[in-house]
CSV table of C-alpha atoms and ligand atoms in Angstrom, one decimal:
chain,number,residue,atom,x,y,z
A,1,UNK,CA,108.1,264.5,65.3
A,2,UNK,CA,109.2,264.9,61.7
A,3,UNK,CA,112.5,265.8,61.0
A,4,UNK,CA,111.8,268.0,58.2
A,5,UNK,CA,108.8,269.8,56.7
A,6,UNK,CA,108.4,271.7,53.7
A,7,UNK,CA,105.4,273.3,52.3
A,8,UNK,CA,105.4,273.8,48.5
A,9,UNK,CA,103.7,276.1,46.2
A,10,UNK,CA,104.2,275.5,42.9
A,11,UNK,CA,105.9,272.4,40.8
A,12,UNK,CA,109.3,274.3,41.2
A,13,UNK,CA,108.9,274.2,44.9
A,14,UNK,CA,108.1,270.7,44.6
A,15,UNK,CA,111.1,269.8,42.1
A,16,UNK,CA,113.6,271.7,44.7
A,17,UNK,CA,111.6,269.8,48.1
A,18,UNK,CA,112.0,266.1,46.6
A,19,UNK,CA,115.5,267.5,45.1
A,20,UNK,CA,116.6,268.4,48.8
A,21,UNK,CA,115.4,264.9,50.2
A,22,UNK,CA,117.0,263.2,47.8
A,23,UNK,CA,120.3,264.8,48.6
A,24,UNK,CA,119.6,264.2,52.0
A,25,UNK,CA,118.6,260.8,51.6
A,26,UNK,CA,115.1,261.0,53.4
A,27,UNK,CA,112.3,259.2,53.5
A,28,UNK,CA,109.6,261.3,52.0
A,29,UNK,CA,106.0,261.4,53.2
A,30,UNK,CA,103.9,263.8,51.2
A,31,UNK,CA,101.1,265.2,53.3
A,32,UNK,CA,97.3,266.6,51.9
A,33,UNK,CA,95.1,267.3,54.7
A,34,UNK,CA,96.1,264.8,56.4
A,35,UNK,CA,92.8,263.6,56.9
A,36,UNK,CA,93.1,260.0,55.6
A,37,UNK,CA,96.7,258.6,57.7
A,38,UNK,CA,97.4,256.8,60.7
A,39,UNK,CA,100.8,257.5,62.2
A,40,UNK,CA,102.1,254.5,63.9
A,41,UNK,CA,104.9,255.9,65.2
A,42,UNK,CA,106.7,259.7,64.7
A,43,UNK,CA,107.8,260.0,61.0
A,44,UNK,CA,111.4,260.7,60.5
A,45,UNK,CA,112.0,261.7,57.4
A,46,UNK,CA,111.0,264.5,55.1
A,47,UNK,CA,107.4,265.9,54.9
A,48,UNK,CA,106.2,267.7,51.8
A,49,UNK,CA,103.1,269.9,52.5
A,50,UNK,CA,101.3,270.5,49.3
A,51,UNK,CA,100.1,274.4,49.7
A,52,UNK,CA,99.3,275.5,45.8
A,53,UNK,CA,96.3,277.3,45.0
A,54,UNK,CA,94.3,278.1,41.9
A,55,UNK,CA,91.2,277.0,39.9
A,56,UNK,CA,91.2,277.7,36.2
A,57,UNK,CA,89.1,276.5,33.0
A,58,UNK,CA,90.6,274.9,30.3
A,59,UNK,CA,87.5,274.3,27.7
A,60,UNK,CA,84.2,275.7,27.8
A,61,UNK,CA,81.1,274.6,25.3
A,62,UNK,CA,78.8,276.2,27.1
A,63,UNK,CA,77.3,273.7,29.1
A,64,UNK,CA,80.5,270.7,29.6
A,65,UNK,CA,83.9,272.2,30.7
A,66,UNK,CA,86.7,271.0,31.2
A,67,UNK,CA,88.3,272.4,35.2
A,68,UNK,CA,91.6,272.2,36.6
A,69,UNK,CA,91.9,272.4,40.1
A,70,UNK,CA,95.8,272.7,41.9
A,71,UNK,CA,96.8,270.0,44.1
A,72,UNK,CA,96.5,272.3,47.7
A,73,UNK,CA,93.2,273.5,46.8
A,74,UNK,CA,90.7,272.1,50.0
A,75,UNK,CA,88.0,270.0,48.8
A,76,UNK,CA,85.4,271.1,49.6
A,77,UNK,CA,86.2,274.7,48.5
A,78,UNK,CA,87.1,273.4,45.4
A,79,UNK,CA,83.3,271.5,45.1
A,80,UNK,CA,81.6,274.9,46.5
A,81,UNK,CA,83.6,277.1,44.0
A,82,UNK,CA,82.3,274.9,40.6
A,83,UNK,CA,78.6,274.9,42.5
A,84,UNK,CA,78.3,278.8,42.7
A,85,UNK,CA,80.0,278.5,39.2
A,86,UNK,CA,77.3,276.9,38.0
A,87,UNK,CA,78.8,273.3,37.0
A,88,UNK,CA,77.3,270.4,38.5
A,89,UNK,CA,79.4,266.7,38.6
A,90,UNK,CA,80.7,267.2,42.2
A,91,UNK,CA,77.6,268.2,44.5
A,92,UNK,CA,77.4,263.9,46.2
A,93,UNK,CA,81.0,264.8,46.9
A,94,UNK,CA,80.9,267.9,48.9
A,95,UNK,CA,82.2,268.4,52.5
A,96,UNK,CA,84.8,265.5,51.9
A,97,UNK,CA,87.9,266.6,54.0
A,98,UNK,CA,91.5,267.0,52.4
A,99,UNK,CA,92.5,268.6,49.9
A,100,UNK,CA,92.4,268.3,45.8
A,101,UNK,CA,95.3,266.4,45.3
A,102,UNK,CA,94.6,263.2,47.4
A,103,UNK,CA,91.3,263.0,45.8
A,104,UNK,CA,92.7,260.7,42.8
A,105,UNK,CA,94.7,258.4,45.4
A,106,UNK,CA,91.3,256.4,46.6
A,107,UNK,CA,88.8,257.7,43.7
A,108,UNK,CA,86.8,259.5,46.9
A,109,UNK,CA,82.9,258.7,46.9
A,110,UNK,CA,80.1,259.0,48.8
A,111,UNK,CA,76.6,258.7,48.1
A,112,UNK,CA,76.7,256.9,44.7
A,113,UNK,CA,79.5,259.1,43.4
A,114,UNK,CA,83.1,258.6,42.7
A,115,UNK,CA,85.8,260.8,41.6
A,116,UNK,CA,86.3,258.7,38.5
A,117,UNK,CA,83.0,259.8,37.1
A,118,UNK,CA,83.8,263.3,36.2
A,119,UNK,CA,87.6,263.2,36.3
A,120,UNK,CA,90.0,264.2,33.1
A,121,UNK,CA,93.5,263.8,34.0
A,122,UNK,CA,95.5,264.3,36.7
A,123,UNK,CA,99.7,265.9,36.4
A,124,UNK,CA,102.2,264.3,38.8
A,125,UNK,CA,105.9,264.9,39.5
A,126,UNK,CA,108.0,261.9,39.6
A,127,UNK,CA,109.7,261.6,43.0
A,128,UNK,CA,112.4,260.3,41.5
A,129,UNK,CA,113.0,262.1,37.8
A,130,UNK,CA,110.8,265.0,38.9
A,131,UNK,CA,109.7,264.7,35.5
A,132,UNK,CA,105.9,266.0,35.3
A,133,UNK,CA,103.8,263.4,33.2
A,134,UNK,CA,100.2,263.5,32.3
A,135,UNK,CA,97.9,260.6,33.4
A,136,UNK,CA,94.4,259.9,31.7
A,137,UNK,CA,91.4,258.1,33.3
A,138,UNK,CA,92.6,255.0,32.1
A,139,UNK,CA,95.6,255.1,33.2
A,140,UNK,CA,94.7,255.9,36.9
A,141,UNK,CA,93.0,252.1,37.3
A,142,UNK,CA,90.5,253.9,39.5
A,143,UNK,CA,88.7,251.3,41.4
A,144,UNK,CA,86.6,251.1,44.9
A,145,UNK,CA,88.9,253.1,47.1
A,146,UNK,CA,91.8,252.4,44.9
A,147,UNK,CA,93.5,253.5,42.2
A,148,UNK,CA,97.1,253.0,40.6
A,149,UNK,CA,98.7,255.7,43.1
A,150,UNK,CA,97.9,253.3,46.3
A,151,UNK,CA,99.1,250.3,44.1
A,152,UNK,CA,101.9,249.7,41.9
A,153,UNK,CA,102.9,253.4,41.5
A,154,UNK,CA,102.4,253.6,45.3
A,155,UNK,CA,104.9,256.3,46.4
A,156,UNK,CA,106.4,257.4,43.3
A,157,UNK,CA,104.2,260.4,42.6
A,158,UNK,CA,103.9,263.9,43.7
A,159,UNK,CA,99.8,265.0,42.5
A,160,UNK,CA,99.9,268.4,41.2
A,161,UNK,CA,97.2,269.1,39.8
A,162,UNK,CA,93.3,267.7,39.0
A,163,UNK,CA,91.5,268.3,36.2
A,164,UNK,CA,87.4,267.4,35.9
A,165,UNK,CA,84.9,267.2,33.3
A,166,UNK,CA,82.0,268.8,34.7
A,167,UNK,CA,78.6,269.6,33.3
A,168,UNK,CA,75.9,272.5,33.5
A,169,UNK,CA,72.9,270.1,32.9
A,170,UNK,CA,74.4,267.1,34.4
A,171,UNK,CA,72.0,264.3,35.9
A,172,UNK,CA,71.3,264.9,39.3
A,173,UNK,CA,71.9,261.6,41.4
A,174,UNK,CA,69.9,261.7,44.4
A,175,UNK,CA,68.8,257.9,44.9
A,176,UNK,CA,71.4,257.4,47.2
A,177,UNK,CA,71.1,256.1,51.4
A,178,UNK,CA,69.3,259.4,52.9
A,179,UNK,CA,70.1,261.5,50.5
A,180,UNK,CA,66.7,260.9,48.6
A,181,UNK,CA,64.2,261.5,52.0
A,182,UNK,CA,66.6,264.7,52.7
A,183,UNK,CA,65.3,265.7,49.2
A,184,UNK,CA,62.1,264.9,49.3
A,185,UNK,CA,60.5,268.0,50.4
A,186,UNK,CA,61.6,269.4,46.7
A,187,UNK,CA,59.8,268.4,43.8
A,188,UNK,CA,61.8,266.6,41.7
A,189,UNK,CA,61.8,268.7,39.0
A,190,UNK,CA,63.0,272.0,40.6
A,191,UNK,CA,66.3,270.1,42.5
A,192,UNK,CA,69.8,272.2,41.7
A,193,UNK,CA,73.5,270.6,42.0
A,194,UNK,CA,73.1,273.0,45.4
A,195,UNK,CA,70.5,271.5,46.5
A,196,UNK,CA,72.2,268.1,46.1
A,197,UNK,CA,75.3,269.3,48.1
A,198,UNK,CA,73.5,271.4,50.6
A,199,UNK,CA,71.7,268.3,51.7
A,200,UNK,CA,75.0,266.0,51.5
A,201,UNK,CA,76.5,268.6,53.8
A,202,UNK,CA,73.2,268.3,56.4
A,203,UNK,CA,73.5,264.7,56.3
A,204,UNK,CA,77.0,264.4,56.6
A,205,UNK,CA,77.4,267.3,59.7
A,206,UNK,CA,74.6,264.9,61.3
A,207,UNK,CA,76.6,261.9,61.8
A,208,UNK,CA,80.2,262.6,60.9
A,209,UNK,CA,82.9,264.6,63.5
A,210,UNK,CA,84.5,267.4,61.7
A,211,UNK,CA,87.9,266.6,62.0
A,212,UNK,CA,89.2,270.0,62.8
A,213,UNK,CA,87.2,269.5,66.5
A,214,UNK,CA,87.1,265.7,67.4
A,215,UNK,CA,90.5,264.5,66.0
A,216,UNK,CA,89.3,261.2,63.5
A,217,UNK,CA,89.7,258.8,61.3
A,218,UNK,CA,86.5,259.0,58.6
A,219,UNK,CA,86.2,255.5,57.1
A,220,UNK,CA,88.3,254.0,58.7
A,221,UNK,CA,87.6,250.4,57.2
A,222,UNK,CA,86.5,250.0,53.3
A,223,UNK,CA,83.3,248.5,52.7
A,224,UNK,CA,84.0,245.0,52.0
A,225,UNK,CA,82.5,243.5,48.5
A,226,UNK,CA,81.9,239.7,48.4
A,227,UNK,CA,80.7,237.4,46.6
A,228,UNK,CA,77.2,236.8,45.7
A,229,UNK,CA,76.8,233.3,47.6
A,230,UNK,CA,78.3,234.2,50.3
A,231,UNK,CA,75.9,237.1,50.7
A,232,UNK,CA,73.0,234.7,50.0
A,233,UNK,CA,74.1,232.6,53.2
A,234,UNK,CA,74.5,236.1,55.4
A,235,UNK,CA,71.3,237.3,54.3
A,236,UNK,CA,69.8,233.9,55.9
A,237,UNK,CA,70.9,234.9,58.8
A,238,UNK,CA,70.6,238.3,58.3
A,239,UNK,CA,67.6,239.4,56.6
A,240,UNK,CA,67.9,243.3,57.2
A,241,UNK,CA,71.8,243.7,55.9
A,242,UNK,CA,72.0,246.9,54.0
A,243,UNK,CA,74.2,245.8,50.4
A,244,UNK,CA,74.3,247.0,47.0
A,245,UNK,CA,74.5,244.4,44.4
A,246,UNK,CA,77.5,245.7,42.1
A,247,UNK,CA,77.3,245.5,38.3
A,248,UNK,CA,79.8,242.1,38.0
A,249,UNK,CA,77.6,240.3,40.5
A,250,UNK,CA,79.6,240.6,43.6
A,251,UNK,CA,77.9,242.7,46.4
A,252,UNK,CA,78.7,245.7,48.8
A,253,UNK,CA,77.9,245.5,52.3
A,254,UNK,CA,77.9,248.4,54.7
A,255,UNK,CA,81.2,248.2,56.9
A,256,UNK,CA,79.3,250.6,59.7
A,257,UNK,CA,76.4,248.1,60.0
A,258,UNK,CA,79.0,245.3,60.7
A,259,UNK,CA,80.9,247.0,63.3
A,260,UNK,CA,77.5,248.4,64.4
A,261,UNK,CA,76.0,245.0,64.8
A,262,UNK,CA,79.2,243.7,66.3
A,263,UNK,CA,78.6,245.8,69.3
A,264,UNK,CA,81.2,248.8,68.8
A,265,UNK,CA,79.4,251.7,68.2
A,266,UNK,CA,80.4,254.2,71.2
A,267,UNK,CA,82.8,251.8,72.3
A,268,UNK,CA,85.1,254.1,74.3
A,269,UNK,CA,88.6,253.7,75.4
A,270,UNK,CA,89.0,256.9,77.3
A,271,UNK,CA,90.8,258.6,74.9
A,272,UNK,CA,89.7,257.0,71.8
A,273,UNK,CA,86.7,255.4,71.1
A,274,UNK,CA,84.2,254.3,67.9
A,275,UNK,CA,81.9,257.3,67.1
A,276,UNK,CA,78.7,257.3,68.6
A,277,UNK,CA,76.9,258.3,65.6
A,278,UNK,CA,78.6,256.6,62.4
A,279,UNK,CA,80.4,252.9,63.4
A,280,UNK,CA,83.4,253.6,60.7
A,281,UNK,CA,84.8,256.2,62.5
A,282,UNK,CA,87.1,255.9,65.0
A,283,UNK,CA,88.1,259.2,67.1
A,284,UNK,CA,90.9,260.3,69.2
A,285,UNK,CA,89.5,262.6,71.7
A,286,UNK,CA,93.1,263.5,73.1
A,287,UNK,CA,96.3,261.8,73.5
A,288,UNK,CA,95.6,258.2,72.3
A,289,UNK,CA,98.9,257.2,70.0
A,290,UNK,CA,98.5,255.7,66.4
A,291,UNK,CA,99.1,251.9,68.2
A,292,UNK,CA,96.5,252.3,70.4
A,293,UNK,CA,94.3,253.4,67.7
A,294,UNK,CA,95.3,250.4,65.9
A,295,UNK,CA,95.0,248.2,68.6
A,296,UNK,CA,91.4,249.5,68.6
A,297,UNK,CA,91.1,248.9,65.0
A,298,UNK,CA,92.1,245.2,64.6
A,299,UNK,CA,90.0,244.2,68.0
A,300,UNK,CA,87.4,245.6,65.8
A,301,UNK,CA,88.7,243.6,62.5
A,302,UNK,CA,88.8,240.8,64.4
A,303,UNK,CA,85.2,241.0,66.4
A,304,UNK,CA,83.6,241.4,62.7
A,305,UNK,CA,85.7,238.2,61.2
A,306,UNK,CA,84.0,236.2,63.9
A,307,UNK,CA,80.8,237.3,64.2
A,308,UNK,CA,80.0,237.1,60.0
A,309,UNK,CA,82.5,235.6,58.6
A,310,UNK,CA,83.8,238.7,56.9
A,311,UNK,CA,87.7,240.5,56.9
A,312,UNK,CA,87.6,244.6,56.9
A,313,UNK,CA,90.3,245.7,55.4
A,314,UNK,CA,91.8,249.9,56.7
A,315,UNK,CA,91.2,252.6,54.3
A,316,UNK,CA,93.1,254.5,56.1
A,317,UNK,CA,96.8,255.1,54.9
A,318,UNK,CA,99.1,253.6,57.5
A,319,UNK,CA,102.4,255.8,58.1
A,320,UNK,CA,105.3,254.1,59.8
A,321,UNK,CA,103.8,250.6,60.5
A,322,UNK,CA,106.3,248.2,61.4
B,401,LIG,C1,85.3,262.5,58.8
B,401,LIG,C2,85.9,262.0,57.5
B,401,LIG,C3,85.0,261.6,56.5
B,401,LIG,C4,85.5,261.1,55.3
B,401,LIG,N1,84.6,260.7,54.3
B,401,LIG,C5,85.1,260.2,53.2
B,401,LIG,C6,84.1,259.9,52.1
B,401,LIG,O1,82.9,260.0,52.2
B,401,LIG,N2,84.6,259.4,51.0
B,401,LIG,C7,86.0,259.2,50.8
B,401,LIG,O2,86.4,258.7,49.7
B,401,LIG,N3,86.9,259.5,51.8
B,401,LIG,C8,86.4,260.0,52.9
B,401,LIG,N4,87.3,260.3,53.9
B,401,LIG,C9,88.8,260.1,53.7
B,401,LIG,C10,89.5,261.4,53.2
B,401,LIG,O3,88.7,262.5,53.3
B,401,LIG,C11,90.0,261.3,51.8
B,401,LIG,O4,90.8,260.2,51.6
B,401,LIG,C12,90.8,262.5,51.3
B,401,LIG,O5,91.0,262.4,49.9
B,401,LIG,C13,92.1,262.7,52.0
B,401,LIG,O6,92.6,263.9,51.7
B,401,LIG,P1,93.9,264.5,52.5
B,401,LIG,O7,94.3,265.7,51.7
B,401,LIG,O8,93.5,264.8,53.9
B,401,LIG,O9,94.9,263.4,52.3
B,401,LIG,P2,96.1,263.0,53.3
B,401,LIG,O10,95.5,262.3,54.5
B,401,LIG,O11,97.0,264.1,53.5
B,401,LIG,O12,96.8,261.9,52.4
B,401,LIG,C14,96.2,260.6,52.1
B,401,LIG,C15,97.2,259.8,51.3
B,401,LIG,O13,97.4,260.5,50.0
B,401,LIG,C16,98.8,260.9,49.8
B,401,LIG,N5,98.8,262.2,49.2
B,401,LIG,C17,98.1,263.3,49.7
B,401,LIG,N6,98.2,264.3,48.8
B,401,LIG,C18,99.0,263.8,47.8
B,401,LIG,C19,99.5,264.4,46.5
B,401,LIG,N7,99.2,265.7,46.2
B,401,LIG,N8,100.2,263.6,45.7
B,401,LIG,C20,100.5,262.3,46.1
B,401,LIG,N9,100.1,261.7,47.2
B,401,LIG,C21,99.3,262.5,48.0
B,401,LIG,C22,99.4,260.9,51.3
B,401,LIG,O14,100.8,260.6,51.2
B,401,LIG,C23,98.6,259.7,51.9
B,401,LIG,O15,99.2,258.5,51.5
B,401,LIG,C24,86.9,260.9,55.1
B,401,LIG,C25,87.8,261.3,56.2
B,401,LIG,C26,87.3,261.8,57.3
B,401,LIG,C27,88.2,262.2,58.4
């Protein structure tokens, strides 16, 4: 059990929460959703809920604006809201879970779309200064997964707020996994950013848990990129590997078709298992602890490493992991 928690609304709330644990001399955890953490063992320390609200335009041109969304905003909401709004850049991303301000800290993406391609700036609040500085796209080093928040500013920054550049006649990308045979009963011509979204959401609700039902883990390994001969030796062997060749030459495999392959889809443990339906989640049905999920997870890490040669490496942020 945590030994404190503290929702915040605003960046006052947030200066006075990191204030108090500093006085206090807590370990601070700040929590989104809470969708995208493994807790290894009970966090002792001081939990900072971010619970602000509030969508607002900055710039408008008529067809590109310029959005700010605050850090407690959900998701999903947030990507509904600028749909019915009328501003497309965010329909591949919709039904995500979490909430606005952990968006930045892995560049989130699905289906051919990462956060990185519409994003503006982001405002964080030093946990140490509480100073509240801007960051641009460049200075985010937004990568696969990644971006300067989970790396060498890992744990200094409290997100506050998102901003996005988004765009009333943006291109529609729809060449992406199922997403184009989901759209194929439109013609091309009369597809919406709704359209886009509505069908991410039917695809998504197919073959992901929602986490507010079957507690999970969504991705819970990256997908691993290697290097172009290697790939050329696994596709000997492997012929029908699903990748995606990557601009510098390296290529992305599937993680879900590894585990998949490996044998683990609907492996169950009793109370935690590999979903049935997509091989990169892994699910607590009730009562399994953050070891045993764990424990799960590197048999799993380690079953793939033999079988093709390749490491998985956890998205998932691990809390507590001794
Ligand atoms: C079923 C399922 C499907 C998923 N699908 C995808 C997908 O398609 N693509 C994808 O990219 N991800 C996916 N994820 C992962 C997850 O949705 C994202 O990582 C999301 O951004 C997490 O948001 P959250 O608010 O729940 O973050 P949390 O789990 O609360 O936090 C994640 C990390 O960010 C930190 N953090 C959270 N908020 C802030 C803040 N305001 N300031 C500073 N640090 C903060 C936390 O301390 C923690 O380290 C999926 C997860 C699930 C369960």
């Amino acid at each position: 059990m945590a030994s404190r928690y503290i929702e915040v609304k605003d960046d006052n709330q947030v200066r006075d929460a990191l204030s108090f644990g500093r006085e206090e001399g807590l370990n601070i955890l700040i929590l989104g959703g809470g969708s995208n953490m493994l807790f290894h063992s009970n966090f002792e320390g001081l939990v900072v809920k971010i619970a602000s609200r509030g969508i607002q335009v900055l710039n408008d041109d008529g067809r590109v604006l310029e959005v700010v969304a605050e850090a407690g905003e959900m998701w999903h909401h947030f990507v509904m809201h600028t749909l019915e709004s009328g501003w497309g850049g965010l329909e591949n991303l919709a039904l995500i879970p979490g909430c606005v301000g952990a968006s930045p800290m892995q560049n989130i993406g699905a289906y051919g779309v990462e956060i990185k391609d519409v994003f503006s700036w982001l405002e964080a609040i030093n946990i140490e200064s509480g100073e509240c500085v801007r960051f641009h796209l460049e200075d985010c080093k937004f990568g696969y997964r990644e971006s300067i928040f989970k790396l060498e500013e890992k744990g200094k920054w409290v997100i506050v707020r998102v901003a996005f550049r988004l765009d009333r006649q943006s291109e529609l990308k729809t060449g992406y996994g199922a997403l184009e045979s989901e759209l194929s009963e439109i013609s091309k011509t009369q597809i919406t950013h709704t359209d886009v979204a509505n069908a991410v959401v039917k695809i998504r609700n197919s073959k992901l848990p929602n986490p507010d039902i079957l507690g999970n883990a969504g991705s819970f390994f990256k997908n691993p990129v290697i290097d172009h001969n290697v790939f050329s030796d696994l596709e000997l062997n492997y012929p029908e590997i699903p990748n995606y060749p990557q601009i510098d030459g390296t290529v992305k495999l599937a993680a879900g078709w590894l585990i998949d392959q490996a044998g683990w889809k609907g492996h169950s443990r009793g109370t935690h298992g590999v979903h049935d339906k997509q091989a990169l989640v892994l699910v607590n049905r009730g009562g399994a602890s953050g070891q045993e999920i764990w424990q799960l997870a590197t048999d799993i890490m380690i079953s793939v490493e033999q079988k093709f040669g390749i490491t998985l490496e956890p998205e998932v942020n691990q809390i507590g992991m001794i």
